[in-house]
PDB file of N, CA and C in Angstrom:
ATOM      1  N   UNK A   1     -23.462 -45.171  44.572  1.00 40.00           N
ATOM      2  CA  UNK A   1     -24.483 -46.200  44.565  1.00 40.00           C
ATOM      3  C   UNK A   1     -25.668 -45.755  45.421  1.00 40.00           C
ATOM      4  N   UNK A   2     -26.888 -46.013  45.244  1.00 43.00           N
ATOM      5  CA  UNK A   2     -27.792 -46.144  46.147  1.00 43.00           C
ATOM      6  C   UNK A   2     -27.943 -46.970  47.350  1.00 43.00           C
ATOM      7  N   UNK A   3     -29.182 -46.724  48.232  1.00 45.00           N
ATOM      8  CA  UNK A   3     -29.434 -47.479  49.041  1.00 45.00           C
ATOM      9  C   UNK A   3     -29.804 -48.778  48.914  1.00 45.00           C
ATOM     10  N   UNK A   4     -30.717 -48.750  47.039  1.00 47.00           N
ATOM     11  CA  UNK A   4     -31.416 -50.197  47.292  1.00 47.00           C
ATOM     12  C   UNK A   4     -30.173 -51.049  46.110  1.00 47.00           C
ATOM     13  N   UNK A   5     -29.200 -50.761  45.748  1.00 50.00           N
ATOM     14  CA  UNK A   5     -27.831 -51.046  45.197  1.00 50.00           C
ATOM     15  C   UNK A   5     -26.994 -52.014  46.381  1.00 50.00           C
ATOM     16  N   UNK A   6     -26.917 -51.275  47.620  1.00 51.00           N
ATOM     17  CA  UNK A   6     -26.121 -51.521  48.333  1.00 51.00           C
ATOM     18  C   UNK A   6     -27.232 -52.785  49.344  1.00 51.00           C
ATOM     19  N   UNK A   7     -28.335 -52.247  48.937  1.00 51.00           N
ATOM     20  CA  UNK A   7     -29.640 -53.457  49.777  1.00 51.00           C
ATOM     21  C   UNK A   7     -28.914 -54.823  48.880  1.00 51.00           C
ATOM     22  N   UNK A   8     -29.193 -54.831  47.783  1.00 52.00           N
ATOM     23  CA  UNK A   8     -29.116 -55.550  46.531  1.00 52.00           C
ATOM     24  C   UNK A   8     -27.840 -56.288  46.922  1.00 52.00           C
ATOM     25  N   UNK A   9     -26.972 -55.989  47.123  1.00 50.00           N
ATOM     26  CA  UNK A   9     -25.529 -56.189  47.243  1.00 50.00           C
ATOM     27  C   UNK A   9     -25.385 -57.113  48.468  1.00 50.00           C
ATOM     28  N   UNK A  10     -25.743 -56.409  49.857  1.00 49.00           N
ATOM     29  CA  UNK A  10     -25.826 -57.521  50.797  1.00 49.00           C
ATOM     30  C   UNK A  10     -26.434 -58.243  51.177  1.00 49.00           C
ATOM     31  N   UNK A  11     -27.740 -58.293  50.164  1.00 52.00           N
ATOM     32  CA  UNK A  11     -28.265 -59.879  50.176  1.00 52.00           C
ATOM     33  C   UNK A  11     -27.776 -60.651  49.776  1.00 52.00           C
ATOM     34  N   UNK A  12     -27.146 -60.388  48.493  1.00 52.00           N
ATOM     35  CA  UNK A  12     -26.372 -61.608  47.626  1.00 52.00           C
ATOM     36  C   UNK A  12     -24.834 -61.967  48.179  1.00 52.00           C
ATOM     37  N   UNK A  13     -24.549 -61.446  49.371  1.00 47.00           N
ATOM     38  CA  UNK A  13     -23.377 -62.333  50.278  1.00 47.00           C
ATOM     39  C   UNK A  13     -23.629 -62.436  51.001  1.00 47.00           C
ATOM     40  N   UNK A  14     -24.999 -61.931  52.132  1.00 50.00           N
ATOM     41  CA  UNK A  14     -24.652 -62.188  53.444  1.00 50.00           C
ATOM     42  C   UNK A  14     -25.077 -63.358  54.071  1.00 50.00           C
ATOM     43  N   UNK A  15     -25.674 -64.083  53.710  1.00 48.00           N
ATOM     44  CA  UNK A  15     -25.677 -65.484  53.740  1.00 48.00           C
ATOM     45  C   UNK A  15     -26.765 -65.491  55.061  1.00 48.00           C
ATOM     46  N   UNK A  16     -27.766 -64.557  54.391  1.00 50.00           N
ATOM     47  CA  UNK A  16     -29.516 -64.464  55.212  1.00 50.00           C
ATOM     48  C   UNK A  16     -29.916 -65.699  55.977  1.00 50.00           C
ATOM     49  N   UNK A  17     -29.834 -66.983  55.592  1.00 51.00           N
ATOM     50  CA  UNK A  17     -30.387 -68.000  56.416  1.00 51.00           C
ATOM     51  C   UNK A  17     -29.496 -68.261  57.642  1.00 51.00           C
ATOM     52  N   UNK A  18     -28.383 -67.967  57.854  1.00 48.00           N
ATOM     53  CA  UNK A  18     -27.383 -68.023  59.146  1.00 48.00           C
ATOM     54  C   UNK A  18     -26.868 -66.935  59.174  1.00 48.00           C
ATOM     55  N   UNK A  19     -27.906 -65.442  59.884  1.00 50.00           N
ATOM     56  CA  UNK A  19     -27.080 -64.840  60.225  1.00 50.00           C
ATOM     57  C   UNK A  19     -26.469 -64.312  61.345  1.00 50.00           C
ATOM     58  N   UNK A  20     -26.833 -65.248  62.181  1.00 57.00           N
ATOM     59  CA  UNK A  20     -25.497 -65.490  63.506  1.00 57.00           C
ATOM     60  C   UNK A  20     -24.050 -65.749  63.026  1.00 57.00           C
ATOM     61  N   UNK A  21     -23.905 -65.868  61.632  1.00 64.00           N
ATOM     62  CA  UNK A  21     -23.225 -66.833  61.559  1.00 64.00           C
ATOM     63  C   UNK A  21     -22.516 -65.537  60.417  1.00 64.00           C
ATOM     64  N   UNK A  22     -23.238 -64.998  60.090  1.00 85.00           N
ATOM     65  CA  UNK A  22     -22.858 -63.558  58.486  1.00 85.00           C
ATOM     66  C   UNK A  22     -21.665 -62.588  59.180  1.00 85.00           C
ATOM     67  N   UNK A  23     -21.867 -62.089  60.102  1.00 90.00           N
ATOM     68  CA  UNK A  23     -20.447 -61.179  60.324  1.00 90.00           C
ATOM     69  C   UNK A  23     -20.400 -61.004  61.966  1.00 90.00           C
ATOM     70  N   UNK A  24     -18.680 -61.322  62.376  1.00 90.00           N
ATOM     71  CA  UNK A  24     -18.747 -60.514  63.510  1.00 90.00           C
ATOM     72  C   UNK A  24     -17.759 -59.806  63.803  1.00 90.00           C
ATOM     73  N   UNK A  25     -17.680 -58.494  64.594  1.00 93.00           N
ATOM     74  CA  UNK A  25     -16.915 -57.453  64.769  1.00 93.00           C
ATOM     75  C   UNK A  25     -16.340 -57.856  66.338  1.00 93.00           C
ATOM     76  N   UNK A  26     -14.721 -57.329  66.223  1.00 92.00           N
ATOM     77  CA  UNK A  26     -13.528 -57.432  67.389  1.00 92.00           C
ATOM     78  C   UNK A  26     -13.260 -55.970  67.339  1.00 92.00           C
ATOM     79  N   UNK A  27     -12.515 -56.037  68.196  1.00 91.00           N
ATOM     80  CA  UNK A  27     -11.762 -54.919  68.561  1.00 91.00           C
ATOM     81  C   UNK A  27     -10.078 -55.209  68.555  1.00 91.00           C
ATOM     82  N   UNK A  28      -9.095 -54.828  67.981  1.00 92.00           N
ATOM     83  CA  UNK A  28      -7.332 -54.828  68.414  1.00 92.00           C
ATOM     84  C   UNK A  28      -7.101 -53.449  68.120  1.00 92.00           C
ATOM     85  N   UNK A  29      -6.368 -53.101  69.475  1.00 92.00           N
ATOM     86  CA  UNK A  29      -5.242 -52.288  69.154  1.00 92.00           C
ATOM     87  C   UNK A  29      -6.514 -50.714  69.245  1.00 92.00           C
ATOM     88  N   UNK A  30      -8.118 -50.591  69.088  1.00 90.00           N
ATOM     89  CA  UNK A  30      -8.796 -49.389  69.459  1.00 90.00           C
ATOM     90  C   UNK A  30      -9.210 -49.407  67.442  1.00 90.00           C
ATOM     91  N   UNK A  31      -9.047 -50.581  66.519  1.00 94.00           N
ATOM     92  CA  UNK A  31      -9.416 -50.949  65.454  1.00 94.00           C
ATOM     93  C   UNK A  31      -9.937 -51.836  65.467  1.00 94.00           C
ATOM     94  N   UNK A  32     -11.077 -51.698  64.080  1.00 94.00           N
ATOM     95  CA  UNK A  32     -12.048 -52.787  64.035  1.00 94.00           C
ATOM     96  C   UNK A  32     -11.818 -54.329  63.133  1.00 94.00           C
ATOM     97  N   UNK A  33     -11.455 -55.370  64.037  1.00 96.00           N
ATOM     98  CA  UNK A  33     -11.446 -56.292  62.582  1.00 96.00           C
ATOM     99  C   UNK A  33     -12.622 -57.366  62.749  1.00 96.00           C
ATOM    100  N   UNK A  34     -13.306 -57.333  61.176  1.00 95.00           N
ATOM    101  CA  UNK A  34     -14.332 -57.781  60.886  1.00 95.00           C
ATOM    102  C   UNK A  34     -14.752 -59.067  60.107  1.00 95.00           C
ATOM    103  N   UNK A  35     -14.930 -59.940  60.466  1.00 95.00           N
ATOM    104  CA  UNK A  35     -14.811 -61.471  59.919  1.00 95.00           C
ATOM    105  C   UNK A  35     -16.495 -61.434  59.131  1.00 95.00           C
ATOM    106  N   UNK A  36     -16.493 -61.940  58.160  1.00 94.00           N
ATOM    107  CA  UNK A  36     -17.475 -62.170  57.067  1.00 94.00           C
ATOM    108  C   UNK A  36     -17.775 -63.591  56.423  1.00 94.00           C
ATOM    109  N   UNK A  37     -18.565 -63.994  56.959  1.00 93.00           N
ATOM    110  CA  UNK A  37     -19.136 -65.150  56.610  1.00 93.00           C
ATOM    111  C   UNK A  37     -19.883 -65.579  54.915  1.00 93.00           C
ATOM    112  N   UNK A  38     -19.637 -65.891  54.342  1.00 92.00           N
ATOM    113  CA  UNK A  38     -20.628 -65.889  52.806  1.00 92.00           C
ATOM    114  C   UNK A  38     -20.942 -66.893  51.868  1.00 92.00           C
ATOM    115  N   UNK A  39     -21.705 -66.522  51.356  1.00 90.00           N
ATOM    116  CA  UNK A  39     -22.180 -67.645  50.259  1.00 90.00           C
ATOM    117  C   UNK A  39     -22.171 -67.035  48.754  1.00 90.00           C
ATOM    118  N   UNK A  40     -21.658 -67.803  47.696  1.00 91.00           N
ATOM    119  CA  UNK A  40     -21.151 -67.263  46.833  1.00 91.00           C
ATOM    120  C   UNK A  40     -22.040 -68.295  45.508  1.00 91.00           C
ATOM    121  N   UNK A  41     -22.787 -67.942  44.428  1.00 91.00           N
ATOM    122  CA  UNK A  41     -23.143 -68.620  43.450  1.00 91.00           C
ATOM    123  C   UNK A  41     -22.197 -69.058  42.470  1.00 91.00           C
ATOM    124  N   UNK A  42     -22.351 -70.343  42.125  1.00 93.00           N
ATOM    125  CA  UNK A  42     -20.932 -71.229  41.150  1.00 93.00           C
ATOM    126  C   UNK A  42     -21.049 -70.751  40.157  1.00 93.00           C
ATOM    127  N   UNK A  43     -19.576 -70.462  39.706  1.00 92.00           N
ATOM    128  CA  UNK A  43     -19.239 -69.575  38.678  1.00 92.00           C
ATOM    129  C   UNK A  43     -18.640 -68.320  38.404  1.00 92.00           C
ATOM    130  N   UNK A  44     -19.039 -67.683  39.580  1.00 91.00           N
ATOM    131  CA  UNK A  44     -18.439 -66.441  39.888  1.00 91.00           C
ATOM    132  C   UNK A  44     -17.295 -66.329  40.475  1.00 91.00           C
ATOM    133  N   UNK A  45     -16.083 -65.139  40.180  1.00 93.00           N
ATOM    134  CA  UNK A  45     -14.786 -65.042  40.507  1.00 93.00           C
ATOM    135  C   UNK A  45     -14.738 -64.692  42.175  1.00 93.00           C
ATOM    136  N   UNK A  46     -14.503 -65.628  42.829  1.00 93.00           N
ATOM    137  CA  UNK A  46     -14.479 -65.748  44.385  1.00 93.00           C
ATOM    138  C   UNK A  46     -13.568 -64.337  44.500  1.00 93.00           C
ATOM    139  N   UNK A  47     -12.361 -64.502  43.826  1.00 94.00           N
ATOM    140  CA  UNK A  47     -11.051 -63.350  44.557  1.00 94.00           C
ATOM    141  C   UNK A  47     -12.148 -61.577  43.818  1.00 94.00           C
ATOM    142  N   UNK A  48     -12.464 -61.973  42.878  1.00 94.00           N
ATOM    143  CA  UNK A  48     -13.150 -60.699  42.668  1.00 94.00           C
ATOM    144  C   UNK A  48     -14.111 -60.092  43.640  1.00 94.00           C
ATOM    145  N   UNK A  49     -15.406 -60.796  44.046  1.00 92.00           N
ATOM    146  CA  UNK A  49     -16.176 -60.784  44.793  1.00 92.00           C
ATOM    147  C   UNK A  49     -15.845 -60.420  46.524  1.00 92.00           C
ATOM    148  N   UNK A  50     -14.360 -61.596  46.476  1.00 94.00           N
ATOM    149  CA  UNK A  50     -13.957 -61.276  47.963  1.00 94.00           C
ATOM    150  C   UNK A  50     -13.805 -59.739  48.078  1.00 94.00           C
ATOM    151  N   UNK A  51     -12.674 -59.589  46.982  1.00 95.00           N
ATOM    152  CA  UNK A  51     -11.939 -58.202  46.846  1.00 95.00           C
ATOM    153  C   UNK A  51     -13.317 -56.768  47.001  1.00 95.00           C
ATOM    154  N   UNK A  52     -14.307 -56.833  46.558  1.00 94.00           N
ATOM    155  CA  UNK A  52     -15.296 -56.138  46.051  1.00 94.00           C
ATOM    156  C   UNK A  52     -16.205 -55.543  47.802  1.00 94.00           C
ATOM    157  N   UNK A  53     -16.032 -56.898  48.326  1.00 95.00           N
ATOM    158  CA  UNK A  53     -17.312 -56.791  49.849  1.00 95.00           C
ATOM    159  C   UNK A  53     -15.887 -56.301  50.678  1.00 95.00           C
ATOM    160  N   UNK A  54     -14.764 -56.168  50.457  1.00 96.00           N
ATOM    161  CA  UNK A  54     -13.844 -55.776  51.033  1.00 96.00           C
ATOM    162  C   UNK A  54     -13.640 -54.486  51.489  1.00 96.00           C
ATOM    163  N   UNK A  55     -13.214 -54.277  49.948  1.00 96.00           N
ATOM    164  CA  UNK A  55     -13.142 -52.484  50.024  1.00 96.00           C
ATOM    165  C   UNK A  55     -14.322 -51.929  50.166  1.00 96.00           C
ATOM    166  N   UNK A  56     -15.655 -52.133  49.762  1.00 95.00           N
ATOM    167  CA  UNK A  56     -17.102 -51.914  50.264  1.00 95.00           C
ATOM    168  C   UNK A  56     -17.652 -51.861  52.051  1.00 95.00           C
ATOM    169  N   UNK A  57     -17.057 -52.895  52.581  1.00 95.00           N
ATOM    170  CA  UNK A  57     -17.640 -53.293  53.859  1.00 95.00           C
ATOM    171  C   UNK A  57     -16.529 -51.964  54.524  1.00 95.00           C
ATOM    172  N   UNK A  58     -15.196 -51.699  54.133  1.00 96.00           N
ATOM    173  CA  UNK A  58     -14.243 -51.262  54.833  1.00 96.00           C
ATOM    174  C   UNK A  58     -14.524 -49.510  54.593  1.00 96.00           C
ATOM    175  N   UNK A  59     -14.997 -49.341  53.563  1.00 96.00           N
ATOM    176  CA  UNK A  59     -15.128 -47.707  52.785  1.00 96.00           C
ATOM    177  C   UNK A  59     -16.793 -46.983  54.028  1.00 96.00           C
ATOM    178  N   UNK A  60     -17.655 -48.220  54.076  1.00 95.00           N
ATOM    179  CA  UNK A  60     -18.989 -48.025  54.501  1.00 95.00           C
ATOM    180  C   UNK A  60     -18.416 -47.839  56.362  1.00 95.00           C
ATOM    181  N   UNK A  61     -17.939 -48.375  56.711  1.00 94.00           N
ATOM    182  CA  UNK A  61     -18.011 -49.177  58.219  1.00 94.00           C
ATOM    183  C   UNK A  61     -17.051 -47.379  58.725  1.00 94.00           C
ATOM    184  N   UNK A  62     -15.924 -47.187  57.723  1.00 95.00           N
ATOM    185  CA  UNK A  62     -14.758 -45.863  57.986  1.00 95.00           C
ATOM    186  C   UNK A  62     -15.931 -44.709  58.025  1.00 95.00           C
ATOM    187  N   UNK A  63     -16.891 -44.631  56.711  1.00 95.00           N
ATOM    188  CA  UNK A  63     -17.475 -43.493  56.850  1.00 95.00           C
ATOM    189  C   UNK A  63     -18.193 -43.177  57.547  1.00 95.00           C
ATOM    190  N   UNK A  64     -19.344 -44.359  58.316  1.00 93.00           N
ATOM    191  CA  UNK A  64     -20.705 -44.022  58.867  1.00 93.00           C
ATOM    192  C   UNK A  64     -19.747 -43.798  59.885  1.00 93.00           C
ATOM    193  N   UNK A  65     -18.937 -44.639  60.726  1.00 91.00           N
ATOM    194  CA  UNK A  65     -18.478 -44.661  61.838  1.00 91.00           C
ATOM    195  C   UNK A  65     -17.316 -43.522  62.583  1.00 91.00           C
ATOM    196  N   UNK A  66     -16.546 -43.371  61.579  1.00 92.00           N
ATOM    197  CA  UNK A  66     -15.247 -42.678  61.856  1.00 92.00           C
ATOM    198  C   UNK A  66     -14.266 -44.190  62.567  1.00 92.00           C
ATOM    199  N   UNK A  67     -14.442 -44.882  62.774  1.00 94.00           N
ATOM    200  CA  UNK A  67     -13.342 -45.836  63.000  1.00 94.00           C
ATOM    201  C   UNK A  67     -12.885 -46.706  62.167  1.00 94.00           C
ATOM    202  N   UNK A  68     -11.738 -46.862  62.732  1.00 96.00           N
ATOM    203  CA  UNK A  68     -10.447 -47.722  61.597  1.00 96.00           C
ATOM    204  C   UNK A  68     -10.925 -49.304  61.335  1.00 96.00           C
ATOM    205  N   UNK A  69     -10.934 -49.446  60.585  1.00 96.00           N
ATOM    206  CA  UNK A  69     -11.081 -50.583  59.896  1.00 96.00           C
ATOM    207  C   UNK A  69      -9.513 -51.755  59.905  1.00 96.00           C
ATOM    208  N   UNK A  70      -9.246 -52.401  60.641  1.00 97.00           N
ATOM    209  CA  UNK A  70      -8.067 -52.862  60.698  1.00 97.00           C
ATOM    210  C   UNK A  70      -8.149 -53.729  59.736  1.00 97.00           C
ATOM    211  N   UNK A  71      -8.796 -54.989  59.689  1.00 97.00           N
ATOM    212  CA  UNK A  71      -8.697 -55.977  58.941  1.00 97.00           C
ATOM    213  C   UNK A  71     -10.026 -56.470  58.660  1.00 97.00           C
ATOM    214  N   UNK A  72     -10.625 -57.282  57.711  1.00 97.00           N
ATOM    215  CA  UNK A  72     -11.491 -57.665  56.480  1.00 97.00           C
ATOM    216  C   UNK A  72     -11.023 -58.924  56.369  1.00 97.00           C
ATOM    217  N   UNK A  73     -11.695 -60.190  56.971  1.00 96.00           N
ATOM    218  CA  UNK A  73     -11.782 -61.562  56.779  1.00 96.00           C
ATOM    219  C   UNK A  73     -12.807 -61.847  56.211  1.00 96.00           C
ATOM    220  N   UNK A  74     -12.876 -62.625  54.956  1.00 95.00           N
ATOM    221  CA  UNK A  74     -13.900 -62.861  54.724  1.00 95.00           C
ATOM    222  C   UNK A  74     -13.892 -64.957  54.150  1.00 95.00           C
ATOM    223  N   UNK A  75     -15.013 -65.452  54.614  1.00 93.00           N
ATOM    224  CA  UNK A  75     -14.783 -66.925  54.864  1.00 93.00           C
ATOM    225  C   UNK A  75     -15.662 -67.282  53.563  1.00 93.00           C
ATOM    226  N   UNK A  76     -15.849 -67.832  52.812  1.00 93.00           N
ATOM    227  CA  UNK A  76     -16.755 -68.456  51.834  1.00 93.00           C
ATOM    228  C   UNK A  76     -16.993 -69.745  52.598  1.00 93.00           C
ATOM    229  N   UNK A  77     -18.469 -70.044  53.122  1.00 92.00           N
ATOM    230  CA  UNK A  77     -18.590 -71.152  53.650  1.00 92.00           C
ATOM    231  C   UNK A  77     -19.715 -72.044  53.099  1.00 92.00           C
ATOM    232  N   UNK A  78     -20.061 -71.573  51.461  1.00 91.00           N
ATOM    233  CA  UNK A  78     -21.139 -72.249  50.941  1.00 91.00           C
ATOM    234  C   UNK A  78     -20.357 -71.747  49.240  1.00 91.00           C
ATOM    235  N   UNK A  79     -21.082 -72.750  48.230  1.00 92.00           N
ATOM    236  CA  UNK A  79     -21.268 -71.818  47.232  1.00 92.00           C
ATOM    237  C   UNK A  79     -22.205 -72.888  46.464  1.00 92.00           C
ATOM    238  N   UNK A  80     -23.196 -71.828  45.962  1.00 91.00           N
ATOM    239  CA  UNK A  80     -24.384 -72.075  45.760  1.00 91.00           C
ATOM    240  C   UNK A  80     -24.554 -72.368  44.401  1.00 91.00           C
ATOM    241  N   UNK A  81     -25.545 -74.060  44.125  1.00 89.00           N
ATOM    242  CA  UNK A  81     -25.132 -74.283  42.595  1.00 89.00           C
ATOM    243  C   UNK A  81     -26.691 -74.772  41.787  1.00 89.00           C
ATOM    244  N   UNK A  82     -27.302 -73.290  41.871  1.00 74.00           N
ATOM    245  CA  UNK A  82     -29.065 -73.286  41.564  1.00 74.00           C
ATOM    246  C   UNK A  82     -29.015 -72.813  40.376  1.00 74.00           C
TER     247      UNK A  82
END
């Protein structure tokens, strides 16, 4: 994928108007677990989408970083019906 793919991508979950509120990173165990806040448009397959920013957020965070990715929470706390 590209850069403006992956731009594209985390606009449409990260839930831009609260993002104090879009992701925050812990530490257990010398691994990272990462809670994800989102907003999701009605209609779309939530478990797909979850599944999708999952392995994405976890593949991106392993490579730039070199650290472990422990766990991937992700909260749907809106879903959007425009």
């Amino acid at each position: 994928s590209t850069w403006n793919d992956d731009q594209a991508f985390y606009e449409s979950w990260a839930g831009s108007d609260i993002p104090e509120k879009g992701v925050v990173v812990s530490e257990d165990d010398g691994q990272l677990v990462i809670d994800l806040h989102i907003k999701v448009i009605y209609g779309v397959n939530i478990a797909t989408i979850v599944e999708n920013i999952k392995e994405r957020v976890s593949y991106a965070v392993e490579h730039t970083t070199n650290l472990k990715v422990k766990s991937i929470n992700v909260s749907v706390d809106d879903i959007i019906t425009e």
